[in-house]
Coordinates of C-alpha atoms and ligand atoms in Angstrom, one line a residue:
M9 CA 0.0 0.0 0.2
K10 CA 1.4 3.4 -0.9
V11 CA 0.3 5.8 1.9
L12 CA 0.5 9.7 1.4
V13 CA -0.1 11.7 5.0
I14 CA -0.9 15.3 4.7
G15 CA 0.8 17.8 7.2
G16 CA 3.8 18.4 8.9
G17 CA 3.4 18.5 13.1
A18 CA 4.0 15.9 15.5
R19 CA 0.9 14.3 14.8
E20 CA 1.8 13.6 11.6
H21 CA 5.0 12.3 12.5
A22 CA 3.3 9.9 14.7
L23 CA 1.2 8.8 12.2
C24 CA 3.9 8.5 9.6
R25 CA 6.1 6.5 12.5
S26 CA 3.1 4.0 12.9
L27 CA 2.6 3.5 9.1
S28 CA 6.1 3.0 8.5
Q29 CA 6.1 0.3 10.9
D30 CA 3.3 -1.3 9.0
P31 CA 4.4 -4.2 6.9
A32 CA 1.2 -3.3 4.8
V33 CA 2.8 0.1 3.7
S34 CA 5.4 -0.4 0.8
E35 CA 5.7 3.4 0.4
L36 CA 5.1 6.4 2.6
H37 CA 5.0 9.8 1.8
C38 CA 4.1 13.2 3.4
A39 CA 3.5 17.0 2.2
P40 CA 5.0 19.2 3.6
G41 CA 6.4 16.8 6.0
N42 CA 9.2 18.2 9.0
A43 CA 12.9 17.0 9.7
G44 CA 11.6 14.0 11.4
I45 CA 8.9 13.0 9.2
A46 CA 11.6 12.9 6.3
Q47 CA 13.6 10.0 8.2
V48 CA 10.6 8.0 7.5
A49 CA 8.7 9.1 4.6
T50 CA 9.8 10.9 1.4
V51 CA 8.5 14.2 2.1
H52 CA 7.1 16.9 -0.7
P53 CA 7.1 20.5 -0.6
V54 CA 3.1 20.8 -1.4
D55 CA 0.7 23.3 -0.1
Q56 CA -1.6 21.3 2.4
L57 CA -4.4 23.7 1.8
D58 CA -4.3 23.5 -1.9
G59 CA -6.8 20.8 -2.8
T60 CA -5.9 20.5 -6.4
A61 CA -1.9 20.0 -5.6
V62 CA -2.6 17.4 -2.9
T63 CA -4.7 15.7 -5.4
A64 CA -2.2 16.1 -8.3
L65 CA 0.7 14.7 -5.8
A66 CA -1.8 11.8 -4.5
R67 CA -2.4 10.9 -8.5
Q68 CA 1.4 10.9 -9.3
L69 CA 2.2 8.9 -6.5
A70 CA -0.7 6.4 -7.2
A71 CA -1.3 6.4 -3.7
D72 CA -3.7 3.9 -2.4
L73 CA -4.6 5.8 0.7
V74 CA -4.1 9.7 1.9
V75 CA -4.7 10.7 5.3
V76 CA -5.1 14.4 6.1
G77 CA -3.9 15.0 9.5
P78 CA -4.5 18.8 10.3
E79 CA -7.9 20.4 10.8
A80 CA -7.1 23.3 8.4
P81 CA -7.1 21.4 5.3
L82 CA -10.0 19.1 6.6
V83 CA -12.1 22.5 7.0
A84 CA -10.9 23.8 3.8
G85 CA -12.4 20.8 1.8
V86 CA -9.0 19.4 1.0
A87 CA -10.4 15.7 1.2
D88 CA -13.2 16.5 -1.5
P89 CA -11.0 16.6 -4.6
L90 CA -9.4 13.4 -3.2
R91 CA -12.8 11.8 -2.9
A92 CA -13.9 12.6 -6.2
A93 CA -11.0 11.6 -8.1
G94 CA -11.5 7.9 -6.7
I95 CA -8.6 8.1 -4.2
P96 CA -9.3 6.7 -0.9
V97 CA -8.8 9.4 1.9
F98 CA -8.9 9.2 5.4
G99 CA -10.5 12.4 6.8
P100 CA -14.1 14.3 6.4
S101 CA -15.5 16.2 3.9
G102 CA -15.2 20.2 4.0
E103 CA -18.7 20.1 4.9
A104 CA -18.6 17.0 7.7
A105 CA -15.3 18.9 9.0
Q106 CA -17.4 21.9 10.1
L107 CA -17.9 19.8 13.2
E108 CA -14.9 21.4 14.3
G109 CA -14.9 24.2 11.8
S110 CA -17.9 26.0 13.4
K111 CA -18.6 25.6 17.0
A112 CA -22.2 26.6 16.4
F113 CA -22.8 23.9 13.9
A114 CA -21.4 21.7 16.2
K115 CA -23.8 22.7 18.8
D116 CA -26.7 22.2 16.3
V117 CA -25.6 18.5 15.6
M118 CA -25.2 18.0 19.3
A119 CA -28.8 19.2 19.9
G120 CA -30.2 17.2 17.0
A121 CA -28.5 14.4 18.2
G122 CA -29.4 14.5 21.8
V123 CA -25.4 14.8 22.9
P124 CA -25.0 15.8 26.5
T125 CA -22.7 19.5 26.3
A126 CA -22.7 22.8 28.0
R127 CA -25.8 24.7 27.3
S128 CA -24.9 27.6 25.2
Y129 CA -26.0 30.8 23.0
V130 CA -24.5 31.9 19.6
C131 CA -23.7 35.8 20.1
T132 CA -22.9 38.6 17.2
T133 CA -23.2 41.3 19.0
A134 CA -22.1 43.2 22.3
E135 CA -25.3 43.2 23.5
E136 CA -26.1 39.5 22.8
A137 CA -22.6 38.6 24.6
A138 CA -23.4 40.2 27.7
E139 CA -26.7 39.2 28.0
A140 CA -25.3 35.4 27.5
L141 CA -22.7 35.9 30.2
D142 CA -25.2 37.2 32.8
A143 CA -27.2 34.6 32.0
F144 CA -24.6 31.9 33.0
G145 CA -22.4 33.6 35.5
A146 CA -18.7 33.5 36.2
P147 CA -16.6 31.6 35.4
Y148 CA -17.3 32.8 31.8
V149 CA -16.4 30.5 28.6
V150 CA -16.4 32.5 25.5
K151 CA -15.4 30.7 22.5
D152 CA -14.6 31.7 18.9
D153 CA -16.8 30.3 16.2
G154 CA -14.2 29.4 13.8
L155 CA -10.7 27.6 13.8
A156 CA -8.4 29.4 16.1
A157 CA -5.7 26.9 16.6
G158 CA -6.4 26.2 19.8
K159 CA -6.6 30.0 21.1
G160 CA -10.1 30.8 20.4
V161 CA -11.4 30.0 24.0
V162 CA -11.0 32.2 26.8
V163 CA -12.4 30.9 30.1
T164 CA -12.3 33.5 33.0
A165 CA -13.7 35.0 36.1
D166 CA -13.3 38.4 34.5
R167 CA -16.3 39.7 33.1
T168 CA -14.6 42.8 31.1
A169 CA -12.0 40.3 29.4
A170 CA -14.9 38.0 28.5
L171 CA -16.5 40.9 26.7
A172 CA -13.1 41.9 25.2
H173 CA -13.1 38.5 23.8
A174 CA -16.3 38.2 22.4
A175 CA -15.7 41.3 20.8
S176 CA -12.4 40.7 19.0
C177 CA -14.5 37.7 17.5
D178 CA -17.0 37.6 14.5
R179 CA -19.3 35.1 16.2
V180 CA -19.1 33.4 19.6
V181 CA -20.5 30.8 21.4
I182 CA -20.8 31.6 25.2
E183 CA -21.7 28.3 27.3
E184 CA -22.2 27.3 31.1
Y185 CA -18.7 26.2 32.9
L186 CA -18.2 22.5 33.0
D187 CA -16.3 21.5 36.0
G188 CA -14.4 18.2 36.6
P189 CA -11.5 16.3 34.8
E190 CA -11.1 16.5 31.0
V191 CA -10.8 13.3 28.6
S192 CA -9.9 13.1 25.1
L193 CA -11.5 10.1 23.4
F194 CA -11.0 9.4 19.8
A195 CA -12.9 7.4 17.4
I196 CA -12.5 6.1 14.1
T197 CA -15.6 6.1 12.0
D198 CA -16.5 5.2 8.2
G199 CA -19.7 7.3 8.6
T200 CA -21.8 4.3 10.2
T201 CA -19.5 2.1 12.2
V202 CA -17.8 3.8 15.1
L203 CA -14.4 2.2 16.7
P204 CA -13.2 4.1 19.7
L205 CA -9.6 4.0 20.6
Q206 CA -8.3 4.4 24.3
P207 CA -8.9 7.4 26.1
A208 CA -5.9 10.0 26.7
Q209 CA -5.6 13.4 28.9
D210 CA -3.8 16.1 27.7
F211 CA -2.3 19.5 29.3
K212 CA -3.7 22.7 27.7
R213 CA -1.8 25.4 29.8
A214 CA 1.6 26.0 29.3
L215 CA 2.9 25.8 32.9
D216 CA 3.1 23.6 35.3
G217 CA 0.0 23.1 37.7
D218 CA -2.2 24.2 34.6
A219 CA -0.9 27.7 34.8
G220 CA -0.2 30.2 32.2
P221 CA -2.0 30.6 28.8
N222 CA -4.0 28.0 26.8
T223 CA -1.6 26.5 24.1
G224 CA -2.0 23.7 21.4
G225 CA -1.1 21.1 24.0
M226 CA 2.1 20.5 26.3
G227 CA 1.9 16.6 27.1
A228 CA -0.1 13.7 27.1
Y229 CA -0.6 10.1 28.3
S230 CA -2.5 7.0 28.2
P231 CA -4.3 5.0 29.8
L232 CA -6.4 7.0 32.6
P233 CA -6.3 4.8 35.8
W234 CA -8.5 7.2 37.4
A235 CA -11.2 7.3 34.7
P236 CA -14.6 5.4 35.3
E237 CA -15.0 1.7 34.4
G238 CA -17.2 1.7 31.5
L239 CA -16.4 5.2 30.0
V240 CA -15.5 4.3 26.8
A241 CA -18.6 2.6 26.0
E242 CA -20.9 5.1 27.7
V243 CA -19.4 7.7 25.3
L244 CA -19.8 5.3 22.4
E245 CA -23.5 5.2 23.0
T246 CA -24.2 8.6 24.4
V247 CA -22.0 10.7 21.9
L248 CA -19.9 9.2 19.4
Q249 CA -22.4 7.1 17.8
P250 CA -25.2 9.6 17.9
T251 CA -23.1 12.2 16.3
V252 CA -22.2 10.2 13.6
D253 CA -25.7 9.1 12.9
E254 CA -26.8 12.5 13.0
L255 CA -24.4 14.0 10.4
R256 CA -25.3 11.1 8.1
R257 CA -29.2 11.6 8.5
R258 CA -28.5 15.4 7.8
G259 CA -26.4 14.3 4.5
T260 CA -23.3 15.1 5.6
P261 CA -21.6 11.6 6.4
F262 CA -18.6 11.9 8.6
S263 CA -15.8 9.7 8.0
G264 CA -12.1 10.0 9.6
L265 CA -11.5 10.8 13.2
L266 CA -14.0 12.0 15.6
Y267 CA -12.4 13.4 18.7
A268 CA -15.1 14.1 21.6
G269 CA -13.2 16.5 24.3
L270 CA -15.1 15.7 27.3
A271 CA -15.6 16.8 31.0
L272 CA -16.5 14.4 33.5
T273 CA -18.7 16.4 35.3
S274 CA -20.5 15.6 38.9
R275 CA -23.9 15.8 36.6
G276 CA -22.7 13.2 33.9
T277 CA -20.2 13.4 31.1
R278 CA -20.5 16.4 28.8
V279 CA -19.1 17.3 25.6
I280 CA -16.7 20.3 25.9
E281 CA -15.9 20.2 21.8
F282 CA -15.5 17.9 18.9
N283 CA -12.4 17.9 16.8
A284 CA -12.6 16.4 13.0
R285 CA -8.7 15.0 13.2
F286 CA -6.5 13.4 15.4
G287 CA -5.8 15.5 18.4
D288 CA -2.0 16.4 18.8
P289 CA -0.4 15.1 21.4
E290 CA -2.9 12.7 22.6
T291 CA -2.4 10.9 19.2
Q292 CA 1.3 10.5 19.9
V293 CA 0.7 8.7 23.0
V294 CA -2.6 6.6 21.6
L295 CA -0.6 5.1 18.4
A296 CA 2.1 4.3 20.8
R297 CA -0.1 1.9 22.6
L298 CA -1.9 0.7 19.5
R299 CA -0.7 -2.9 18.4
T300 CA -3.1 -3.6 15.7
P301 CA -1.0 -2.0 11.9
L302 CA -2.5 1.4 11.5
A303 CA -2.8 1.4 7.5
G304 CA -5.5 -1.2 7.4
V305 CA -7.5 0.6 10.1
L306 CA -7.4 3.9 8.1
L307 CA -8.1 2.2 4.8
A308 CA -11.3 0.4 6.2
A309 CA -12.3 3.7 7.4
A310 CA -11.9 5.2 4.1
N311 CA -13.6 2.7 2.3
G312 CA -16.5 1.9 4.4
T313 CA -15.6 -1.3 5.8
L314 CA -15.0 -1.0 9.3
A315 CA -17.6 -3.2 10.6
D316 CA -15.3 -6.1 8.7
L317 CA -12.5 -5.3 11.1
E318 CA -11.0 -7.4 13.6
P319 CA -11.2 -5.7 17.5
L320 CA -8.3 -3.5 17.6
R321 CA -5.6 -4.8 19.9
W322 CA -3.7 -2.5 22.4
D323 CA -0.7 -2.5 24.7
E324 CA -1.6 -3.1 28.3
G325 CA 1.4 -0.5 29.2
A326 CA 1.1 3.3 29.6
A327 CA 2.4 6.1 27.0
V328 CA 3.4 9.7 28.3
T329 CA 4.6 12.4 25.4
V330 CA 6.2 15.8 26.8
V331 CA 6.4 18.8 24.3
V332 CA 9.3 20.7 24.1
A333 CA 8.4 24.3 23.2
A334 CA 10.7 27.1 21.9
E335 CA 11.2 30.3 24.4
G336 CA 8.2 32.3 24.1
Y337 CA 5.4 30.0 23.1
P338 CA 2.8 30.4 22.5
A339 CA 2.8 34.1 22.7
A340 CA 5.8 34.9 20.7
P341 CA 8.3 31.5 19.7
R342 CA 11.3 32.2 18.6
S343 CA 12.7 30.0 15.9
G344 CA 15.7 28.9 13.8
D345 CA 18.0 27.8 16.5
V346 CA 19.8 24.4 16.4
I347 CA 18.6 21.2 18.2
E348 CA 21.3 19.2 19.5
G349 CA 20.8 15.8 21.6
L350 CA 17.9 14.1 19.3
E351 CA 19.8 10.7 19.0
K352 CA 20.7 10.6 22.5
A353 CA 17.3 11.1 23.5
E354 CA 16.0 8.1 22.0
A355 CA 16.4 4.8 23.7
A356 CA 18.3 1.9 21.4
D357 CA 15.5 -0.5 22.8
G358 CA 12.7 1.5 21.0
T359 CA 10.9 2.6 24.7
V360 CA 11.7 6.4 23.7
W361 CA 11.3 8.4 20.4
V362 CA 11.3 11.7 19.4
L363 CA 8.6 13.2 17.3
H364 CA 9.3 16.4 15.5
A365 CA 6.6 19.2 15.6
G366 CA 8.1 22.6 14.2
T367 CA 11.5 21.5 12.7
R368 CA 13.3 21.9 9.5
L369 CA 16.9 21.1 8.4
D370 CA 19.3 23.8 7.2
E371 CA 21.7 23.5 4.3
Q372 CA 24.2 21.5 6.6
D373 CA 21.5 19.0 7.6
R374 CA 21.4 20.6 10.9
V375 CA 17.8 20.2 12.7
L376 CA 16.5 23.8 13.6
S377 CA 13.4 25.0 15.5
A378 CA 10.6 26.0 12.9
G379 CA 7.5 26.7 15.3
G380 CA 6.2 27.2 18.7
R381 CA 6.0 23.6 19.8
V382 CA 9.0 22.0 18.5
L383 CA 9.4 18.3 19.7
S384 CA 7.1 15.7 21.3
V385 CA 9.3 13.4 23.4
T386 CA 7.6 9.9 23.9
A387 CA 8.0 7.0 25.7
T388 CA 6.0 3.5 26.5
G389 CA 6.6 1.6 29.9
G390 CA 5.1 -1.0 31.7
T391 CA 3.4 1.7 34.0
L392 CA 2.6 5.3 33.4
A393 CA 5.5 6.1 36.3
E394 CA 8.2 4.0 33.9
A395 CA 6.7 5.6 30.7
R396 CA 7.1 9.2 32.3
D397 CA 10.4 8.7 33.6
R398 CA 11.8 7.4 30.2
A399 CA 10.0 10.4 28.4
Y400 CA 11.9 13.0 31.0
A401 CA 15.3 11.4 30.6
G402 CA 14.6 11.8 26.7
V403 CA 13.8 15.4 27.1
A404 CA 16.9 15.9 29.5
E405 CA 19.3 15.0 26.7
I406 CA 17.8 17.3 24.4
A407 CA 19.6 21.0 24.0
L408 CA 17.4 23.6 22.3
E409 CA 18.5 27.5 23.5
G410 CA 15.6 28.8 25.6
S411 CA 13.0 25.8 25.5
Q412 CA 10.4 25.1 27.6
H413 CA 8.7 22.0 28.7
R414 CA 6.3 21.2 31.7
T415 CA 7.6 19.2 34.3
D416 CA 4.4 17.7 35.6
I417 CA 2.7 15.7 32.8
A418 CA 1.2 12.8 34.0
L419 CA 2.4 13.2 37.5
K420 CA -0.6 12.7 39.6
A421 CA -2.1 9.8 37.2
A422 CA 1.4 8.1 37.5
Q423 CA 1.1 8.4 41.5
Q424 CA -2.3 6.7 41.4
G425 CA -1.5 3.7 39.1
Ligands
AMP22 P1 -11.4 23.7 23.1 O1 -10.5 24.6 22.3 O2 -12.8 23.9 22.9 O3 -10.7 22.5 23.6 O4 -11.4 24.5 24.6 C1 -9.9 24.5 25.1 C2 -10.2 24.3 26.7 O5 -10.9 25.4 27.3 C3 -10.7 23.1 27.1 O6 -9.5 22.1 27.2 C4 -11.1 23.2 28.4 O7 -10.1 23.5 29.4 C5 -11.6 24.5 28.5 N1 -13.2 24.8 28.3 C6 -13.6 24.7 27.0 N2 -14.9 25.1 27.1 C7 -15.1 24.8 28.7 C8 -16.3 24.9 29.3 N3 -17.8 24.9 28.9 N4 -16.3 24.7 30.7 C9 -15.1 24.5 31.3 N5 -13.9 24.8 30.4 C10 -13.8 24.7 29.2

């Protein structure tokens, strides 16, 4: 099987790593990729938002499967011309990707499907926003309706700050505050059958103790020893299957990766948000534990044959990933610095590996930082504590001037189990 992956972050490096280990994959390509992905795939300098160019590349490579990683190309509808050309593609249509591209659309789908989520108002004027804020009270939750690379949500006790965020967006969703631990649950779907993966938790804030600004994610771990038994089955029944059924009923079938961000509140499980693609950095730990070869699973989703697949097999152990970010991330990351220690950070026995997020090669083939989140150091172990120790030992080997990382990824969970 010839596979083309679209994207160039640590999520795509994780996907490429798993695909490169799948014996069914004879050729692996990625566009645009990054310095790390170039070690396991042939990279192509193609604009990931240009559906015509991506389709031309897939044709030229005679790709048997195209996997679209990030939300921006999905919401831009890059999967559509691929499908129209008869190329199997893992990722929803532009219309179905509105589940992530518009929070108001997602709320409407959830209402239609009877999926539990925060009560909310869609607001376009300052008056509407003020009224909605006062209806719910503090803490206030204000979400930009459109894609905002993880920076569109403001949760604050400060009414003035909440109003200011609303004023800075064209259209916002203002909703009730959801208390309780968060879980990320991914499911692979072909538009009818839904196959949940193992749950993970990510760390959104920049600093230890969940302080500092929201980021794209600073680390993740799986499994969740504290999660209630039966959580995955419950979310499949009350969230994932009804959402997939509702989208099919509306004539916008969703195939690809359905990501449910959940809050386990005292009043039950609630959806915080949906994403239309693998989450970063949770993908790094979920795929680290998946034993079933990946390409066949993604192809079955693309071809509508998920119901025929054998149950997925999982590693019983744990995985932890720690993001190494550039100085100044998320506000103003510096880039262009040489990264050293990448090889030393990886373990010869395959238990620690470095996934590249924002990196590029210079003329002398040195790896340079080229983004806010630079690396995602991933490790497996028999327990979360072991995986965590290994990931941090890897991080300690990496030299990148001014870089930052959290020191408490998976700390509490590792102490519990
Ligand atoms: P999102 O981009 O929708 O994942 O939101 C980013 C983060 O904001 C989430 O991971 C939550 O920590 C927080 N958040 C979003 N919606 C709510 C809510 N209704 N109540 C509490 N926290 C929220």
